[in-house]
Coordinates of C-alpha atoms in Angstrom, one line a residue:
X1 CA -8.2 -4.4 -21.7
X2 CA -8.7 -7.3 -19.2
X3 CA -11.9 -8.5 -17.6
X4 CA -12.1 -8.9 -13.8
X5 CA -14.5 -10.9 -11.6
X6 CA -16.2 -8.9 -8.9
X7 CA -17.9 -9.4 -5.5
X8 CA -20.2 -6.9 -3.7
X9 CA -18.9 -6.3 -0.2
X10 CA -21.7 -4.3 1.4
X11 CA -19.1 -1.9 2.8
X12 CA -17.0 0.9 1.4
X13 CA -13.3 -0.3 1.3
X14 CA -10.4 2.2 1.5
X15 CA -7.5 -0.2 1.4
X16 CA -6.8 -3.8 0.4
X17 CA -3.8 -6.0 0.9
X18 CA -3.0 -9.6 0.3
X19 CA -1.6 -11.3 3.4
X20 CA 1.9 -12.8 3.1
X21 CA 0.6 -16.3 3.8
X22 CA 0.2 -19.4 1.5
X23 CA -3.3 -19.9 0.1
X24 CA -5.4 -22.8 1.3
X25 CA -7.5 -25.1 -0.9
X26 CA -11.1 -26.2 -0.7
X27 CA -14.0 -27.8 -2.6
X28 CA -17.3 -26.4 -3.8
X29 CA -19.6 -28.6 -6.0
X30 CA -16.7 -30.9 -6.6
X31 CA -14.6 -28.1 -8.0
X32 CA -11.3 -27.2 -6.5
X33 CA -11.0 -23.7 -5.0
X34 CA -8.1 -21.5 -3.9
X35 CA -8.7 -19.5 -0.8
X36 CA -6.3 -16.5 -0.8
X37 CA -6.1 -14.5 2.4
X38 CA -6.4 -10.7 2.4
X39 CA -7.2 -7.8 4.7
X40 CA -9.4 -4.8 4.1
X41 CA -9.9 -1.4 5.7
X42 CA -13.4 -0.2 5.1
X43 CA -16.5 1.8 6.3
X44 CA -19.7 0.0 7.2
X45 CA -22.7 2.3 6.6
X46 CA -25.0 -0.1 8.3
X47 CA -22.9 -0.3 11.5
X48 CA -21.7 3.3 11.2
X49 CA -18.2 2.1 12.0
X50 CA -14.8 1.9 10.4
X51 CA -13.7 -1.8 10.1
X52 CA -10.7 -4.0 9.6
X53 CA -11.7 -7.3 7.9
X54 CA -9.6 -10.4 7.4
X55 CA -10.9 -13.0 5.0
X56 CA -10.3 -15.3 2.1
X57 CA -10.9 -14.5 -1.6
X58 CA -12.3 -17.8 -2.9
X59 CA -11.6 -18.3 -6.6
X60 CA -11.8 -21.2 -9.0
X61 CA -8.5 -22.9 -9.5
X62 CA -9.0 -23.4 -13.2
X63 CA -10.8 -20.3 -14.4
X64 CA -9.4 -17.9 -11.7
X65 CA -12.9 -16.3 -11.3
X66 CA -13.7 -15.0 -7.9
X67 CA -16.7 -16.7 -6.3
X68 CA -16.9 -14.7 -3.0
X69 CA -15.1 -13.0 -0.2
X70 CA -15.4 -15.0 3.0
X71 CA -14.7 -12.9 6.2
X72 CA -12.9 -14.6 9.1
X73 CA -12.6 -11.7 11.4
X74 CA -14.2 -8.2 11.5
X75 CA -12.9 -5.7 14.0
X76 CA -14.0 -2.1 14.7
X77 CA -11.2 0.3 13.9
X78 CA -10.9 3.7 15.7
X79 CA -11.0 6.4 13.0
X80 CA -10.6 6.1 9.3
X81 CA -7.7 3.9 8.2
X82 CA -5.4 6.2 6.2
X83 CA -2.9 3.5 5.3
X84 CA -2.7 -0.3 5.6
X85 CA 0.5 -2.4 5.3
X86 CA 1.2 -6.0 5.9
X87 CA 4.4 -7.9 6.8
X88 CA 5.6 -11.3 7.8
X89 CA 8.3 -11.8 10.5
X90 CA 9.1 -15.5 11.0
X91 CA 5.7 -17.1 11.7
X92 CA 4.0 -13.8 12.7
X93 CA 1.9 -11.8 10.2
X94 CA 1.2 -8.2 10.9
X95 CA -1.5 -6.0 9.5
X96 CA -0.8 -2.4 10.5
X97 CA -3.0 0.7 10.1
X98 CA -2.5 4.4 10.5
X99 CA -5.6 6.3 11.6
X100 CA -7.3 9.6 11.2
X101 CA -7.3 9.9 15.0
X102 CA -3.5 9.9 15.0
X103 CA -3.2 6.3 16.3
X104 CA -1.3 3.3 14.9
X105 CA -2.9 -0.1 15.3
X106 CA -1.6 -3.7 14.8
X107 CA -3.6 -6.8 14.0
X108 CA -1.4 -9.8 14.9
X109 CA -1.7 -13.2 13.4
X110 CA 0.3 -16.4 13.8
X111 CA 1.0 -19.3 11.6
X112 CA 1.7 -22.6 13.4
X113 CA 5.3 -23.7 13.0
X114 CA 4.4 -26.8 11.0
X115 CA 5.3 -27.8 7.5
X116 CA 2.6 -26.8 4.9
X117 CA 0.8 -24.3 7.1
X118 CA -1.7 -22.2 5.1
X119 CA -4.2 -19.4 5.6
X120 CA -6.6 -22.0 7.0
X121 CA -4.3 -22.3 10.0
X122 CA -4.0 -18.6 10.8
X123 CA -4.6 -17.7 14.5
X124 CA -5.4 -14.2 15.7
X125 CA -3.4 -13.0 18.7
X126 CA -4.9 -10.7 21.3
X127 CA -2.8 -8.2 23.2
X128 CA -1.2 -9.4 26.4
X129 CA -2.3 -8.0 29.7
X130 CA 0.6 -5.5 29.7
X131 CA -0.7 -4.0 26.5
X132 CA -4.2 -3.0 27.7
X133 CA -5.0 0.0 29.9
X134 CA -7.0 -1.8 32.5
X135 CA -8.9 -4.9 33.5
X136 CA -12.2 -3.1 32.6
X137 CA -10.9 -2.3 29.1
X138 CA -9.8 -5.9 28.6
X139 CA -13.2 -7.2 29.8
X140 CA -15.1 -4.7 27.5
X141 CA -13.0 -5.7 24.5
X142 CA -13.4 -9.4 25.2
X143 CA -17.2 -8.9 25.3
X144 CA -17.3 -7.0 22.0
X145 CA -18.9 -8.9 19.2
X146 CA -16.6 -7.3 16.5
X147 CA -13.3 -8.7 17.8
X148 CA -11.8 -5.3 18.4
X149 CA -9.9 -6.9 21.3
X150 CA -7.5 -8.2 18.7
X151 CA -6.3 -4.7 17.7
X152 CA -3.0 -3.7 19.4
X153 CA -3.0 0.1 19.9
X154 CA 0.5 1.7 20.0
X155 CA 1.1 4.7 22.3
X156 CA -0.1 7.9 20.7
X157 CA 2.7 8.9 18.2
X158 CA 1.1 11.8 16.4
X159 CA -1.1 14.8 17.4
X160 CA -2.6 15.1 14.0
X161 CA -4.0 12.3 11.8
X162 CA -1.4 9.7 10.9
X163 CA -1.0 9.8 7.2
X164 CA 1.1 6.8 6.3
X165 CA 3.1 3.9 7.7
X166 CA 5.5 1.2 6.6
X167 CA 7.1 -1.9 8.2
X168 CA 10.7 -2.9 7.8
X169 CA 11.1 -6.6 8.4
X170 CA 14.9 -6.6 8.5
X171 CA 15.1 -3.9 11.2
X172 CA 11.7 -5.0 12.7
X173 CA 10.6 -1.5 13.0
X174 CA 7.5 0.6 12.0
X175 CA 7.7 4.0 10.3
X176 CA 4.8 6.5 10.5
X177 CA 4.4 10.0 9.3
X178 CA 1.8 12.7 9.8
X179 CA 0.4 15.9 8.3
X180 CA 1.6 17.7 11.4
X181 CA 5.2 17.2 10.3
X182 CA 6.1 14.5 12.7
X183 CA 7.9 11.3 11.8
X184 CA 8.2 8.3 14.2
X185 CA 10.1 5.0 14.1
X186 CA 8.9 2.3 16.6
X187 CA 10.9 -0.9 17.1
X188 CA 9.1 -4.3 17.1
X189 CA 10.5 -7.2 19.0
X190 CA 11.3 -10.7 17.5
X191 CA 7.7 -11.7 17.9
X192 CA 6.4 -8.7 16.0
X193 CA 5.0 -7.2 19.3
X194 CA 5.3 -3.7 20.4
X195 CA 8.9 -3.4 21.6
X196 CA 9.1 0.0 23.3
X197 CA 8.9 3.7 22.9
X198 CA 9.6 5.6 19.7
X199 CA 13.3 5.3 18.9
X200 CA 13.4 8.1 16.3
X201 CA 11.2 11.2 16.3
X202 CA 11.6 14.2 14.0
X203 CA 9.6 17.3 13.2
X204 CA 10.7 19.6 10.4
X205 CA 9.8 23.0 9.1
X206 CA 7.8 21.3 6.2
X207 CA 4.1 21.7 6.4
X208 CA 3.6 18.0 6.9
X209 CA 4.2 14.6 5.3
X210 CA 1.7 12.6 3.2
X211 CA 3.7 9.3 2.7
X212 CA 6.7 7.5 4.2
X213 CA 8.4 4.3 2.9
X214 CA 11.5 2.4 4.0
X215 CA 14.4 2.4 1.6
X216 CA 16.5 0.0 3.5
X217 CA 17.1 -0.9 7.2
X218 CA 18.6 2.5 7.9
X219 CA 17.0 5.0 5.5
X220 CA 13.5 5.9 4.5
X221 CA 11.9 8.4 2.1
X222 CA 9.0 10.8 2.6
X223 CA 6.7 13.0 0.5
X224 CA 5.6 16.4 1.7
X225 CA 2.0 17.5 1.8
X226 CA 3.0 20.3 -0.6
X227 CA 5.1 17.9 -2.7
X228 CA 8.7 17.0 -3.0
X229 CA 10.7 14.1 -1.6
X230 CA 13.2 13.8 1.3
X231 CA 15.5 11.0 2.3
X232 CA 16.3 10.3 5.9
X233 CA 19.1 8.2 7.6
X234 CA 18.5 7.0 11.1
X235 CA 22.3 7.1 11.7
X236 CA 22.6 10.8 10.9
X237 CA 20.1 12.4 13.3
X238 CA 16.6 13.9 12.9
X239 CA 17.2 15.8 9.7
X240 CA 16.8 14.8 6.1
X241 CA 20.1 13.9 4.3
X242 CA 18.8 14.7 0.8
X243 CA 15.8 16.5 -0.8
X244 CA 14.5 16.8 -4.3
X245 CA 15.1 20.1 -6.1
X246 CA 12.3 22.7 -6.1
X247 CA 13.1 23.1 -9.8
X248 CA 11.6 19.7 -10.5
X249 CA 8.2 20.8 -9.2
X250 CA 5.9 19.5 -6.5
X251 CA 5.3 16.2 -8.2
X252 CA 8.3 15.9 -10.5
X253 CA 6.6 17.4 -13.4
X254 CA 7.9 21.0 -13.2
X255 CA 6.0 22.4 -16.2
X256 CA 2.5 21.2 -15.1
X257 CA 3.2 22.0 -11.5
X258 CA 4.1 25.6 -12.4
X259 CA 0.9 25.9 -14.4
X260 CA -1.4 24.4 -11.8
X261 CA 0.4 25.5 -8.6
X262 CA 0.2 23.8 -5.2
X263 CA -3.1 22.1 -6.2
X264 CA -0.9 19.3 -7.6
X265 CA 0.1 17.1 -4.7
X266 CA 1.8 13.8 -4.2
X267 CA -0.7 11.2 -3.0
X268 CA 1.3 7.9 -2.9
X269 CA 4.9 6.6 -2.8
X270 CA 6.6 3.3 -3.4
X271 CA 10.3 2.2 -3.2
X272 CA 11.6 -0.5 -5.5
X273 CA 12.2 -3.6 -3.3
X274 CA 15.5 -4.6 -4.9
X275 CA 16.7 -1.3 -6.4
X276 CA 16.4 1.0 -3.3
X277 CA 17.7 4.1 -5.2
X278 CA 14.5 4.1 -7.3
X279 CA 11.1 5.4 -6.0
X280 CA 7.8 6.1 -7.7
X281 CA 5.1 8.7 -6.8
X282 CA 1.6 9.3 -7.9
X283 CA -0.1 12.7 -7.8
X284 CA -3.3 14.6 -8.4
X285 CA -4.4 14.7 -12.1
X286 CA -2.9 11.3 -13.1
X287 CA 0.8 12.1 -12.8
X288 CA 3.3 9.3 -12.1
X289 CA 7.0 10.0 -11.6
X290 CA 10.0 7.8 -11.1
X291 CA 12.8 9.3 -9.0
X292 CA 16.5 8.5 -8.4
X293 CA 16.7 9.0 -4.6
X294 CA 20.3 10.1 -5.0
X295 CA 18.7 13.3 -6.6
X296 CA 21.6 13.8 -9.0
X297 CA 19.1 14.4 -11.8
X298 CA 15.5 15.0 -12.2
X299 CA 12.8 12.3 -12.2
X300 CA 13.5 9.5 -14.6
X301 CA 10.1 9.4 -16.2
X302 CA 6.6 10.7 -16.0
X303 CA 3.2 9.3 -17.1
X304 CA -0.3 10.4 -17.6
X305 CA -2.9 9.9 -20.2
X306 CA -6.5 10.7 -21.1
X307 CA -7.3 7.1 -20.3
X308 CA -6.2 7.6 -16.7
X309 CA -6.2 11.3 -15.8
X310 CA -7.8 10.9 -12.3
X311 CA -5.9 11.2 -9.1
X312 CA -3.4 8.4 -8.5
X313 CA -4.5 6.8 -5.2
X314 CA -1.9 4.0 -5.1
X315 CA 1.0 2.7 -7.2
X316 CA 3.4 -0.2 -6.9
X317 CA 6.4 -1.5 -8.7
X318 CA 5.3 -4.5 -10.7
X319 CA 6.5 -7.8 -9.1
X320 CA 6.3 -9.4 -12.6
X321 CA 9.3 -7.3 -13.6
X322 CA 11.9 -10.2 -13.4
X323 CA 9.7 -12.3 -15.6
X324 CA 9.2 -9.8 -18.3
X325 CA 12.7 -9.4 -19.5
X326 CA 16.0 -11.2 -19.3
X327 CA 17.8 -8.0 -18.5
X328 CA 17.2 -5.3 -15.9
X329 CA 15.3 -2.4 -17.4
X330 CA 16.5 1.2 -16.7
X331 CA 12.9 2.1 -16.0
X332 CA 11.1 -0.7 -14.1
X333 CA 7.3 -1.3 -14.8
X334 CA 4.6 0.1 -12.5
X335 CA 1.0 -0.5 -11.7
X336 CA -1.3 2.3 -10.4
X337 CA -5.0 3.0 -9.8
X338 CA -6.9 6.3 -10.2
X339 CA -10.0 8.1 -9.0
X340 CA -11.6 7.8 -12.4
X341 CA -11.7 4.0 -12.2
X342 CA -8.5 3.1 -14.1
X343 CA -6.1 0.3 -13.2
X344 CA -3.0 0.8 -15.4
X345 CA 0.4 -0.6 -16.1
X346 CA 3.2 1.7 -17.1
X347 CA 6.4 0.8 -18.8
X348 CA 9.3 2.6 -20.5
X349 CA 7.9 4.1 -23.7
X350 CA 10.2 2.3 -26.0
X351 CA 9.2 -1.1 -24.4
X352 CA 5.5 -0.6 -24.1
X353 CA 4.4 -1.0 -27.7
X354 CA 1.3 -2.8 -28.8
X355 CA -2.4 -2.2 -28.9
X356 CA -3.6 0.0 -26.0
X357 CA -0.3 1.8 -25.3
X358 CA -0.8 5.5 -24.7
X359 CA 2.2 7.9 -24.8
X360 CA 3.1 9.4 -21.5
X361 CA 3.7 13.1 -20.6
X362 CA 7.4 12.7 -19.9
X363 CA 8.6 14.7 -22.9
X364 CA 6.3 17.6 -22.1
X365 CA 7.5 17.7 -18.6
X366 CA 11.2 17.6 -19.5
X367 CA 12.0 14.3 -17.9
X368 CA 14.9 12.1 -18.9
X369 CA 12.5 9.5 -20.3
X370 CA 8.9 8.8 -20.6
X371 CA 6.4 6.1 -19.8
X372 CA 3.5 4.6 -21.8
X373 CA 0.4 3.8 -19.8
X374 CA -1.7 0.7 -20.7
X375 CA -5.2 0.3 -19.3
X376 CA -5.7 -3.1 -17.6
X377 CA -9.1 -2.4 -16.2
X378 CA -11.7 0.4 -16.4
X379 CA -14.4 0.7 -13.8
X380 CA -17.3 3.1 -13.5
X381 CA -16.1 4.6 -10.2
X382 CA -12.9 5.2 -8.3
X383 CA -10.5 2.3 -7.7
X384 CA -9.4 3.2 -4.2
X385 CA -6.7 0.6 -3.6
X386 CA -5.1 -2.5 -5.1
X387 CA -2.5 -5.1 -4.3
X388 CA -0.5 -7.7 -6.3
X389 CA 0.4 -11.2 -5.0
X390 CA 4.1 -11.3 -4.4
X391 CA 4.6 -14.9 -5.5
X392 CA 4.3 -14.5 -9.3
X393 CA 2.3 -11.3 -9.6
X394 CA -0.6 -12.8 -11.5
X395 CA -3.5 -11.9 -9.1
X396 CA -4.4 -8.3 -8.7
X397 CA -6.9 -7.4 -5.9
X398 CA -8.7 -4.1 -6.1
X399 CA -11.5 -2.3 -4.2
X400 CA -13.8 0.4 -5.5
X401 CA -16.1 3.2 -4.3
X402 CA -19.1 1.2 -5.2
X403 CA -18.4 -1.3 -2.4
X404 CA -17.0 -3.9 -4.8
X405 CA -13.9 -6.1 -4.7
X406 CA -12.3 -6.9 -8.1
X407 CA -10.0 -9.8 -8.9
X408 CA -7.9 -9.5 -12.1
X409 CA -5.9 -12.5 -13.1
X410 CA -3.2 -11.9 -15.7
X411 CA -1.3 -14.7 -17.4
X412 CA 2.5 -14.6 -16.9
X413 CA 4.8 -16.6 -19.0
X414 CA 7.5 -18.2 -16.8

């Protein structure tokens, strides 16, 4: 099990994401530092406000220990951020949030078009005059001390809380889903600004949606509040083109789902960036499933262990996968975090040997394969969110219920 450096934030973070921007360098006591940009969605008990915070994780270049988190911008956020996603389109960087008030908000940043531009050169972009409701609103926002004027508010897309969102940089469009059963796709123009009204809107007979992720520039996948997956194609109307079988259960583990009923729900979803037919889900009670989105067979593998039996808040396909093997694995590796403070990696059972490997639940659930979970980090409270740097995948950023930020650096052999 690895050791992580930590920093006390003084706020309760819900979500954390690295920004897709080169890190800058600095000096402290004649020691070289790396300043890695990130964005947090959190609650400030002192201010009694939900916040979006952009800042730098400052770490030692040699030891990789985190020294501090240095905020650059703090903005009040209307409602609780239910999801946070980031994307880069040309020199524009977008941090997008879905909110418990049903709204979608964009924080726009710009990198100067100069060679070698880093996070130190980031500029925050306020909405244009056409994007605000009135001169009074613009003046009030400009006078606010918390920089809330930098938040771009999209037209109201959902009547109920917005549950999830995702950005497709190829299509330059934003996908959002809600527990009221509504799904919206909003186009973004070339400058990553709001480009117009909702171009796709659907509402199904399902009770609602908990997650939505792009599969490619035309298709996306959703998870239902009561479980199950659906795949949608923008070219084929406002109805799903494929759905997971009810026989596979709410979460892909039919046996356990049958025992525990609808209490087992899907909480998170990720689609493999280069193998779009593969998706992974995390559920209540520590369940992790890998799905073939063609739905010709049941989930590829399932995982769960006594070491990480809490609810799976977030999971991601591991960007280190190409570095781990010379061949493409049938079951790609995953990372996930849980409500009982575990940050785990999961691999195909036959490839996950070594000390600390824990057999998964795949066999018991009747899946085609199984995973083994390996504990990377154990904290004393819930790990609410994490992210992995996309360059090499060495630095894992995580945030906890105890108002802490964690930085885990893992060596990767290139």
